[in-house]
Amino acid sequence: MNEFELIRQYFARPATDAVLGVGDDAALLRPTPGCELHVAVDMLVEGRHFFADVDPADLGHKTLAVNLSDMAAMGAVPRWALLSLALPRADTGWVSRLASGLFALAGRHGVTLVGGDTTRGPLTLSLTILGEAPAGTALRRDGAREGDDIWVSGELGLAALALAHRLGTLDEELPDEVRGLAEARMDRPEPRVALGVALRGLVHSAIDVSDGLLADLSHIAAASGVAGEVWLDALPSHPWLEARRAWCAALLAAGGDDYELCFTAPRSAREAVLQAGARAGCRVSRIGMIHAGQGVELLDAHGTPCYLGRSGFDHFDTP
Amino acid sequence: MNEFELIRQYFARPATDAVLGVGDDAALLRPTPGCELHVAVDMLVEGRHFFADVDPADLGHKTLAVNLSDMAAMGAVPRWALLSLALPRADTGWVSRLASGLFALAGRHGVTLVGGDTTRGPLTLSLTILGEAPAGTALRRDGAREGDDIWVSGELGLAALALAHRLGTLDEELPDEVRGLAEARMDRPEPRVALGVALRGLVHSAIDVSDGLLADLSHIAAASGVAGEVWLDALPSHPWLEARRAWCAALLAAGGDDYELCFTAPRSAREAVLQAGARAGCRVSRIGMIHAGQGVELLDAHGTPCYLGRSGFDHFDTP
């Protein structure tokens, strides 16, 4: 089987939402008048973003999910995707499972795969996502203001817990039920697309939590020219982790791979934010405050800063 | 230096043609009303698409050029790009040269880099290009008709000649001047963007020649449900190659990396196609005919089919 047949067989599904999908030199799309186009790309590399023995269906899910999470963080509705794929060999069973995981999530979000590229090389995936939102409604990083509440969606730290368990760096036994939940969050994160849309017009800034809460919140603080304080005791998670906040602080606040939304909103929007969470079927928790200054601090129950050693995931600083 | 600083320093230039460029969860773009959006992606892997000792400035140029060539083949004007980059290490000198090659070509074509992703991994680049053309004007692969002339732009086979020289598979000595020209075509191809735009409304089908003329023309034939014959003696190239058509047939017709446009047009458009070439400052040559049937044949001066052993580059069929 050659690369053209491979692409055609697994990725060239009818593109109902495009003038022209996979199979020409470019895909042809009709943007919605009055909308801005949102575009993002994320690259996943074996051994760095996933283990070599990953279930390819999970990998297909996650490759799209991390990009949908970027759309969620902008308040955009994802519409189209393109996939670049470097494969060590043309393993049709593996590619078929990858495609099934990707298309299942795409279908649930109304996203059409309209193009891509396949080549031989070390296993690497790069997915480009295109979405839309009415002009002027984007949730940006640079709008946080003094006095804003800091919020986060869902639960933090579960994906990092699964990773720590897998790497054998956990000191404590993990109950099977917690391990299963944590692995599901690591392997098949659910991007908060509906919440992002529901937050349009309510929040001053937003970002998705992919590198760890403090690292990502630091991007909001830097882009907005403000400082933030985050309360360890307010960080939402699974009860097992919430009962172990002190020694799990790094998992909760700097764990990475959460794919939750972190956002800031004025005090006056508290009720509306809670209603937006309810509409989106998603827990939202108030976890801190924006101040004048710079930097982001994690405070314990006594208001004392916690130092975690690292504030997030950096592809070049970690070995 | 961590990945965020690296990205900011070399790739986060002011995005004059975007609502929001590099630095948020997504770029924000304003598509032109009445235009279709053209989107394509190409991935380049070390050892497969370029040598490990490539000049990074050439690599930056070529990574964008191969994508601009896709826009050219659609008759679209390229506007925005996103770059995914996996790097074995954060070598700032190398990244700086890569960025300089990419931005120099982007500047010449009015393309703005609006986003991307950088991670550690085996050297891999994936570039997404977005362009525009008035709705309904796209040059597609599926419109070739019986009786169409087959045309190609520029010169064929030079990049393949440079590759053969580099790999030591050429039987003949290469004059320095030819070698220099050939290497320039391999390292820094010039995408035919102006020609693609000039051909709007004139041609029935178009594709860019990246995998070899016959392989790419076969895609037009298959998508259009027609057959093609190509005349070896009509293939345009450098005089050194034209004087050696017989033993260089594979380089000319199946060499790959040409980044010329191959297109089909009705006989009635001959004069207009030549004028379009002149307007775009680009040689255009009539090289064959579209017939009923299927497949593509290369014919010698006697009308006898030439068999080249392979019709193009396939990432999984070649070792």
XYZ file of C-alpha atoms in Angstrom:
638
model
C 0.000 0.000 0.000
C 1.438 3.395 -0.886
C 0.931 6.682 0.938
C -1.788 7.907 -1.404
C -3.944 4.837 -0.897
C -3.301 4.996 2.822
C -4.469 8.590 3.033
C -7.465 7.979 0.827
C -8.595 4.934 2.735
C -8.466 6.262 6.268
C -8.651 10.020 6.136
C -10.496 10.990 2.945
C -14.049 10.903 4.259
C -16.691 13.044 2.563
C -16.246 16.651 3.648
C -19.831 17.764 4.138
C -18.809 21.125 5.552
C -16.298 22.149 2.845
C -16.407 23.151 -0.830
C -13.514 20.726 -1.367
C -11.955 18.386 1.207
C -9.008 15.973 1.135
C -7.573 15.200 -2.299
C -6.585 18.438 -4.050
C -3.626 20.773 -3.487
C -5.655 22.604 -0.850
C -9.002 22.354 0.880
C -11.596 24.982 -0.039
C -13.653 26.440 2.792
C -16.414 29.047 3.014
C -15.918 31.129 6.179
C -19.100 32.466 7.799
C -19.636 36.158 7.037
C -19.242 38.322 10.153
C -17.071 35.778 11.929
C -13.393 35.866 12.712
C -11.375 32.800 11.788
C -9.507 31.161 14.686
C -6.494 29.013 13.745
C -4.164 26.995 15.955
C -1.742 24.106 15.599
C -0.328 21.576 18.068
C 2.374 19.005 17.473
C 2.665 15.695 19.351
C 5.908 13.692 19.339
C 6.378 10.108 20.504
C 8.205 9.848 23.809
C 7.453 13.475 24.554
C 3.665 13.822 24.428
C 2.696 10.150 24.425
C 4.245 6.747 25.118
C 5.378 4.504 22.259
C 2.797 1.880 23.280
C -0.134 4.346 23.215
C -3.440 3.003 21.924
C -3.632 4.719 18.509
C -7.357 5.386 19.031
C -6.491 7.348 22.184
C -3.745 9.149 20.279
C -6.176 10.141 17.513
C -8.594 11.423 20.147
C -5.931 13.348 22.038
C -4.324 14.912 18.963
C -7.642 16.523 18.086
C -8.642 17.177 21.719
C -5.625 19.357 22.516
C -6.453 21.521 19.511
C -10.160 21.684 20.325
C -9.036 22.878 23.747
C -7.325 25.848 22.062
C -10.591 26.685 20.304
C -12.432 26.362 23.641
C -9.995 28.799 25.230
C -10.846 31.358 22.517
C -14.618 30.818 22.742
C -14.583 29.610 19.120
C -16.637 26.868 17.507
C -14.208 24.402 15.858
C -15.100 23.564 12.246
C -12.217 22.166 10.198
C -8.975 20.246 10.815
C -5.870 19.241 8.845
C -3.533 16.461 10.009
C 0.187 16.060 9.263
C 1.397 12.613 10.126
C 4.921 11.170 10.067
C 4.851 7.383 10.478
C 7.781 4.983 10.872
C 5.914 2.467 8.673
C 2.582 2.095 6.873
C 0.802 -0.040 9.490
C -2.796 -0.019 8.266
C -4.306 -1.445 11.463
C -2.603 1.223 13.515
C -3.612 4.041 11.149
C -7.177 2.749 11.071
C -7.409 2.928 14.873
C -5.824 6.377 14.902
C -8.403 7.577 12.385
C -11.282 6.011 14.348
C -10.312 7.850 17.547
C -9.870 11.120 15.714
C -13.095 10.911 13.694
C -15.185 9.874 16.723
C -14.240 13.055 18.581
C -14.474 15.152 15.411
C -17.992 13.876 14.825
C -19.110 14.828 18.322
C -17.876 18.385 17.742
C -19.008 18.777 14.138
C -15.404 19.085 12.913
C -14.529 18.039 9.336
C -11.048 16.771 8.396
C -10.339 18.644 5.172
C -6.686 17.954 4.470
C -3.334 16.737 5.600
C -0.029 15.194 4.705
C 1.428 11.758 5.380
C 5.097 10.893 5.214
C 7.558 8.355 6.574
C 9.456 9.511 9.650
C 9.668 9.340 13.450
C 6.087 9.181 14.794
C 4.908 12.813 14.882
C 1.457 14.346 14.540
C 0.673 17.977 13.843
C -2.961 19.005 13.757
C -4.223 22.362 12.542
C -7.642 23.417 13.759
C -9.815 26.169 12.285
C -12.809 27.592 14.106
C -15.070 30.597 14.060
C -16.668 33.094 16.407
C -18.526 36.343 15.762
C -16.023 39.184 15.259
C -14.967 40.799 18.526
C -16.042 37.950 20.827
C -12.702 36.091 21.138
C -11.562 35.231 24.677
C -7.995 36.515 24.720
C -5.101 36.257 27.156
C -4.435 39.952 27.451
C -7.631 41.274 29.044
C -7.282 40.351 32.745
C -7.810 43.310 35.124
C -7.075 44.075 38.787
C -9.879 42.737 40.963
C -10.868 39.967 38.530
C -11.732 36.599 39.988
C -9.667 33.677 38.652
C -11.734 30.635 37.685
C -10.987 27.148 36.453
C -13.245 24.514 34.922
C -13.569 20.840 35.858
C -10.896 19.044 37.871
C -7.145 19.558 37.966
C -4.296 17.103 38.419
C -5.857 13.828 37.286
C -3.833 13.480 34.072
C -0.655 14.331 35.994
C -1.614 11.747 38.613
C -1.937 9.086 35.926
C 1.440 10.077 34.501
C 3.093 9.950 37.940
C 1.587 6.505 38.514
C 2.790 5.310 35.140
C 6.294 6.642 35.786
C 6.337 5.063 39.271
C 6.934 8.376 41.054
C 3.869 8.151 43.331
C 4.620 7.291 46.967
C 1.130 6.054 47.701
C -1.005 3.193 46.394
C -3.684 4.406 43.945
C -7.205 2.898 44.254
C -8.239 1.189 40.998
C -11.210 3.508 40.521
C -9.051 6.637 40.864
C -6.392 5.178 38.565
C -9.002 4.402 35.898
C -10.444 7.908 36.047
C -6.998 9.492 35.978
C -5.866 7.409 32.995
C -9.011 8.331 31.092
C -8.237 12.019 31.691
C -4.650 11.552 30.496
C -5.549 9.489 27.419
C -8.862 11.014 26.341
C -9.264 14.564 27.615
C -12.620 16.231 26.903
C -12.080 19.769 25.599
C -14.363 22.435 27.112
C -15.732 23.755 23.834
C -19.299 24.373 25.079
C -17.995 26.243 28.130
C -15.772 28.469 25.967
C -18.762 29.495 23.861
C -20.910 30.044 26.983
C -18.258 32.380 28.449
C -18.324 34.816 25.498
C -19.074 38.310 26.734
C -18.590 37.346 30.409
C -14.854 37.003 30.932
C -11.887 39.350 30.572
C -9.322 36.679 29.657
C -9.017 32.938 29.131
C -6.449 30.235 28.388
C -6.523 26.463 28.355
C -4.550 24.595 31.002
C -2.160 22.364 29.085
C 1.250 23.059 30.655
C 0.038 23.331 34.272
C -2.301 25.862 35.897
C 0.379 28.239 37.224
C 2.376 28.244 33.981
C -0.687 28.955 31.875
C -2.077 31.550 34.267
C 1.344 33.217 34.108
C 0.772 33.735 30.382
C -2.476 35.584 31.166
C -0.725 37.659 33.837
C 2.201 38.550 31.555
C -0.001 39.368 28.538
C -2.334 41.471 30.691
C 0.354 43.222 32.790
C -1.097 42.028 36.104
C -0.340 39.549 38.919
C -2.370 36.624 40.209
C -2.776 34.728 43.469
C -4.183 31.200 43.471
C -5.536 29.445 46.561
C -4.344 25.844 46.895
C -7.368 24.963 49.022
C -9.758 26.116 46.303
C -8.286 24.012 43.475
C -10.979 21.593 42.297
C -10.066 17.964 41.761
C -11.114 14.421 42.475
C -11.851 13.808 46.203
C -8.804 11.506 46.433
C -6.527 14.352 45.328
C -8.450 17.003 47.279
C -7.816 14.963 50.452
C -4.060 15.106 49.698
C -3.656 18.742 48.638
C -0.423 19.337 50.511
C 1.712 16.654 48.864
C -0.249 16.784 45.592
C 0.083 20.564 45.176
C 2.451 20.166 42.218
C 0.030 17.790 40.472
C -2.873 20.198 40.983
C -1.167 23.480 40.170
C 1.594 22.477 37.780
C 0.719 19.036 36.500
C -0.100 19.688 32.882
C -2.381 17.927 30.404
C -5.546 19.083 32.238
C -7.191 20.723 29.196
C -9.432 22.719 31.487
C -10.132 26.427 30.949
C -8.624 29.039 33.260
C -10.261 32.447 32.954
C -10.682 35.763 34.753
C -13.916 37.675 35.127
C -15.133 40.670 37.106
C -16.801 40.110 40.478
C -20.095 41.298 38.934
C -20.094 38.270 36.601
C -19.956 35.597 39.334
C -23.557 34.476 39.002
C -23.425 34.542 35.180
C -20.236 32.467 35.151
C -21.841 29.838 37.377
C -24.852 29.759 35.045
C -22.583 29.428 31.996
C -20.907 26.444 33.670
C -24.291 24.893 34.392
C -25.397 25.418 30.768
C -22.188 23.791 29.529
C -22.583 20.904 31.983
C -19.261 21.730 33.575
C -18.138 22.555 37.123
C -16.531 26.010 37.437
C -14.563 27.020 40.548
C -13.319 30.359 41.777
C -9.648 29.786 42.681
C -7.967 33.170 43.097
C -7.713 36.883 42.370
C -5.953 39.217 39.960
C -3.863 42.028 41.514
C -1.588 44.818 40.349
C 2.000 43.652 39.862
C 3.499 40.728 38.053
C 3.847 36.973 38.462
C 1.566 34.306 39.869
C 1.702 32.910 43.414
C 0.147 29.789 44.891
C -0.981 30.407 48.496
C -1.721 27.788 51.158
C -4.527 27.998 53.737
C -2.422 30.421 55.831
C -1.751 32.721 52.888
C 1.849 31.499 52.694
C 3.326 31.084 49.186
C 3.971 27.450 48.139
C 7.060 26.775 46.043
C 6.646 23.777 43.790
C 10.075 23.649 42.195
C 8.608 23.993 38.746
C 5.653 25.954 37.504
C 4.860 23.981 34.396
C 6.041 21.869 31.559
C 8.785 23.145 29.315
C 9.908 21.086 26.361
C 13.485 22.334 26.459
C 14.092 22.731 30.196
C 13.048 19.201 31.101
C 15.487 16.435 30.213
C 16.407 29.554 27.026
C 13.036 27.832 27.215
C 10.633 27.109 24.366
C 8.448 30.138 25.039
C 11.351 32.566 24.800
C 12.615 30.749 21.708
C 9.295 31.081 19.941
C 8.850 34.694 20.967
C 12.313 35.699 19.888
C 12.381 34.204 16.426
C 8.835 33.712 15.258
C 6.647 36.240 17.065
C 6.977 39.149 14.655
C 4.194 41.750 14.483
C 1.272 40.289 12.534
C 0.178 43.257 10.447
C -2.339 41.190 8.498
C -4.114 39.534 11.465
C -6.390 40.612 14.309
C -4.147 38.572 16.623
C -0.935 36.742 15.694
C 1.464 34.486 17.600
C 1.018 34.411 21.383
C -2.567 33.427 22.245
C -4.328 30.053 22.088
C -5.203 30.736 18.441
C -4.546 33.349 15.794
C -7.479 35.553 14.804
C -7.936 36.276 11.107
C -10.458 38.265 9.067
C -11.197 36.409 5.816
C -12.041 38.582 2.808
C -15.798 38.636 2.099
C -16.633 36.851 -1.172
C -13.475 34.755 -1.112
C -13.042 31.064 -0.487
C -10.401 30.070 2.034
C -7.680 27.716 0.707
C -5.853 25.629 3.332
C -3.010 23.154 2.899
C -0.299 21.575 5.025
C 3.034 19.949 4.192
C 5.377 18.124 6.532
C 9.141 17.890 6.056
C 11.214 15.269 7.894
C 15.007 15.146 8.198
C 16.577 12.434 6.061
C 13.436 12.192 3.968
C 12.818 15.673 2.583
C 16.163 17.282 3.407
C 19.676 16.297 4.470
C 20.783 16.584 8.097
C 23.415 19.174 7.090
C 20.929 21.422 5.277
C 21.494 25.161 5.624
C 18.621 26.102 7.989
C 17.953 29.275 5.961
C 17.356 27.079 2.896
C 15.158 24.796 4.988
C 13.067 27.745 6.196
C 12.677 28.894 2.600
C 11.771 25.464 1.301
C 9.297 24.656 4.079
C 7.262 27.700 3.113
C 7.914 27.345 -0.631
C 6.391 23.867 -0.922
C 3.227 25.188 0.715
C 3.130 28.342 -1.419
C 3.351 25.977 -4.378
C 0.078 24.359 -3.230
C -1.546 27.794 -3.147
C -0.144 28.500 -6.630
C -1.670 25.256 -7.917
C -5.088 26.426 -6.672
C -4.754 29.963 -8.072
C -4.957 31.310 -4.515
C -3.137 34.263 -2.983
C -1.309 33.000 0.129
C -1.905 35.151 3.227
C -1.162 33.387 6.521
C 1.055 30.558 7.783
C 1.466 28.493 10.968
C 4.626 26.482 11.696
C 4.946 23.356 13.837
C 8.542 22.599 14.632
C 10.092 19.633 16.430
C 13.753 20.296 17.267
C 16.309 17.910 18.758
C 17.706 20.832 20.802
C 17.175 24.558 21.279
C 20.019 25.791 19.027
C 19.307 29.503 18.762
C 21.718 30.148 15.887
C 20.115 27.406 13.854
C 16.552 28.568 14.639
C 17.490 32.150 13.831
C 18.730 31.124 10.365
C 15.625 28.975 9.804
C 13.423 31.943 10.677
C 15.409 34.288 8.416
C 14.940 32.008 5.387
C 11.256 31.564 6.088
C 10.516 35.238 6.741
C 12.444 36.415 3.667
C 10.233 34.335 1.368
C 7.103 35.165 3.386
C 7.849 38.859 3.015
C 8.190 38.588 -0.754
C 4.738 36.949 -0.944
C 2.975 39.078 1.687
C 2.486 36.076 3.963
C 2.200 36.596 7.744
C 3.258 33.915 10.252
C 0.377 33.929 12.735
C 1.000 30.893 14.908
C 2.765 27.656 15.542
C 4.072 25.163 18.023
C 7.610 24.254 19.060
C 8.591 21.073 20.831
C 11.590 18.830 21.345
C 11.767 15.855 18.979
C 13.337 14.496 15.802
C 13.735 17.411 13.361
C 10.331 17.796 11.702
C 8.560 20.815 10.242
C 4.883 21.061 9.409
C 3.666 24.268 7.824
C 0.027 25.189 7.352
C -0.729 27.774 4.698
C -3.959 29.740 4.309
C -4.806 31.649 1.158
C -7.766 33.196 -0.591
C -9.318 33.460 -4.031
C -12.698 34.767 -5.182
C -15.362 32.067 -4.726
C -15.592 29.720 -7.704
C -12.166 30.545 -9.201
C -10.126 27.693 -7.658
C -7.941 25.658 -10.058
C -8.900 22.092 -9.191
C -7.579 18.663 -10.188
C -10.874 17.262 -11.377
C -11.716 19.481 -14.371
C -9.473 18.143 -17.180
C -11.397 17.300 -20.387
C -10.714 15.312 -23.556
C -8.834 17.469 -26.052
C -7.225 19.704 -23.407
C -3.615 20.672 -23.919
C -1.270 19.734 -21.078
C 1.062 22.543 -20.008
C 3.902 22.912 -17.548
C 5.653 25.999 -16.188
C 9.372 26.710 -15.965
C 11.956 23.919 -16.153
C 11.748 20.307 -15.026
C 14.369 17.990 -13.597
C 16.892 20.419 -12.132
C 16.167 19.637 -8.473
C 16.293 15.909 -9.256
C 19.593 16.446 -11.071
C 21.068 18.119 -7.974
C 19.836 15.252 -5.811
C 21.325 12.642 -8.179
C 24.628 14.530 -8.124
C 24.587 14.725 -4.341
C 23.805 10.994 -4.065
C 26.537 10.146 -6.596
C 24.156 8.379 -8.991
C 24.997 10.532 -12.039
C 27.182 8.833 -14.665
C 28.375 12.088 -16.178
C 30.401 15.057 -14.895
C 28.220 18.093 -14.135
C 29.501 21.534 -15.201
C 29.817 23.884 -12.207
C 27.330 26.349 -13.618
C 24.669 23.634 -14.106
C 25.349 22.184 -10.681
C 24.944 25.612 -9.048
C 21.644 26.214 -10.826
C 20.384 22.751 -10.011
C 21.290 23.046 -6.329
C 19.522 26.392 -6.123
C 16.380 24.777 -7.535
C 16.595 21.922 -5.035
C 17.328 24.124 -2.014
C 15.301 27.246 -2.765
C 12.453 26.539 -5.174
C 10.422 29.565 -6.322
C 6.704 28.800 -6.110
C 4.641 29.934 -9.120
C 2.128 32.006 -7.175
C 1.780 34.796 -9.757
C 1.243 32.264 -12.550
C -1.470 30.457 -10.578
C -3.392 33.708 -10.147
C -2.895 34.615 -13.832
C -4.342 31.234 -14.903
C -7.700 31.761 -13.116
C -10.526 31.413 -15.599
C -8.268 29.962 -18.318
C -7.512 26.392 -17.287
C -9.630 23.302 -16.645
C -7.336 21.720 -14.049
C -4.029 22.306 -12.289
C -1.621 20.685 -9.828
C 1.863 21.469 -8.622
C 4.691 19.148 -9.609
C 6.218 17.984 -6.343
C 6.369 14.177 -6.688
C 7.342 14.098 -10.378
C 5.445 15.252 -13.470
C 3.897 11.901 -14.404
C 2.827 11.080 -10.849
C 1.208 14.461 -10.358
C -0.418 14.498 -13.790
C -1.804 11.049 -12.922
C -3.687 12.668 -10.041
C -5.322 15.093 -12.500
C -6.161 12.218 -14.865
C -7.639 10.062 -12.087
C -9.636 12.907 -10.503
C -10.953 13.987 -13.928
C -11.630 10.493 -15.333
C -9.396 11.010 -18.367
C -6.022 9.880 -19.767
C -2.955 11.905 -20.703
C -0.028 11.619 -23.092
C 3.154 13.572 -22.475
C 5.819 14.191 -25.101
C 9.360 13.672 -23.810
C 10.773 15.955 -26.504
C 8.552 18.818 -25.379
C 9.557 18.761 -21.699
C 11.204 22.094 -20.858
C 14.443 22.119 -18.922
C 17.924 23.542 -18.799
C 19.810 23.147 -22.111
C 22.228 20.684 -20.471
C 19.324 18.389 -19.576
C 17.450 19.037 -22.836
C 20.537 17.809 -24.730
C 20.371 14.544 -22.745
C 16.629 13.818 -22.836
C 16.957 10.098 -23.488
C 18.991 9.131 -20.430
C 17.558 11.985 -18.301
C 13.914 11.106 -19.008
C 13.355 9.927 -15.431
C 14.753 13.181 -14.033
C 12.531 15.259 -16.302
C 9.290 13.312 -16.019
C 9.521 11.687 -12.603
C 12.206 13.563 -10.709
C 10.225 15.368 -8.037
C 10.812 18.621 -6.151
C 10.201 20.732 -9.295
C 7.460 22.924 -7.762
C 6.297 23.911 -11.223
C 2.616 24.010 -12.207
C 1.141 21.379 -14.502
C -2.259 22.341 -15.921
C -4.680 21.540 -18.689
C -6.548 24.056 -20.832
C -8.684 23.993 -23.957
C -7.037 24.571 -27.339
C -8.906 27.873 -27.567
C -6.958 29.196 -24.558
C -3.464 28.725 -26.048
C -2.774 32.387 -26.707
C -4.234 33.474 -23.365
C -2.096 30.913 -21.493
C 1.060 32.197 -23.178
C 0.076 35.757 -22.233
C -0.591 34.674 -18.631
C 2.895 33.156 -18.535
C 4.393 36.367 -19.885
C 2.490 38.454 -17.305
C 3.763 36.180 -14.517
C 7.320 36.304 -15.885
C 7.362 32.558 -16.332
C 7.962 30.221 -19.285
C 4.975 27.970 -20.075
C 5.297 24.952 -22.390
C 2.724 22.767 -24.080
C 3.818 19.181 -23.335
C 0.950 16.834 -24.204
C -2.765 16.125 -24.636
C -5.699 14.824 -22.623
C -7.603 11.845 -24.120
C -10.467 9.594 -23.144
C -9.337 6.632 -21.046
C -7.182 6.364 -17.968
C -3.533 6.649 -16.990
C -0.690 8.807 -18.222
C 1.930 7.824 -20.819
C 5.269 9.383 -21.683
C 5.934 9.162 -25.451
C 9.296 9.503 -27.210
C 9.863 11.239 -30.567
C 8.503 8.154 -32.365
C 5.318 8.039 -30.297
C 6.625 5.000 -28.415
C 5.828 4.814 -24.686
C 8.847 5.236 -22.363
C 8.903 3.165 -19.193
C 10.846 4.846 -16.417
C 10.582 2.194 -13.724
C 8.910 4.579 -11.338
C 6.448 7.361 -11.952
C 7.121 9.470 -8.911
C 8.124 9.689 -5.319
C 6.282 7.601 -2.748
C 7.205 7.922 0.906
C 6.291 4.342 1.742
C 7.338 2.493 -1.412
C 10.867 3.836 -1.453
C 13.260 2.383 1.148
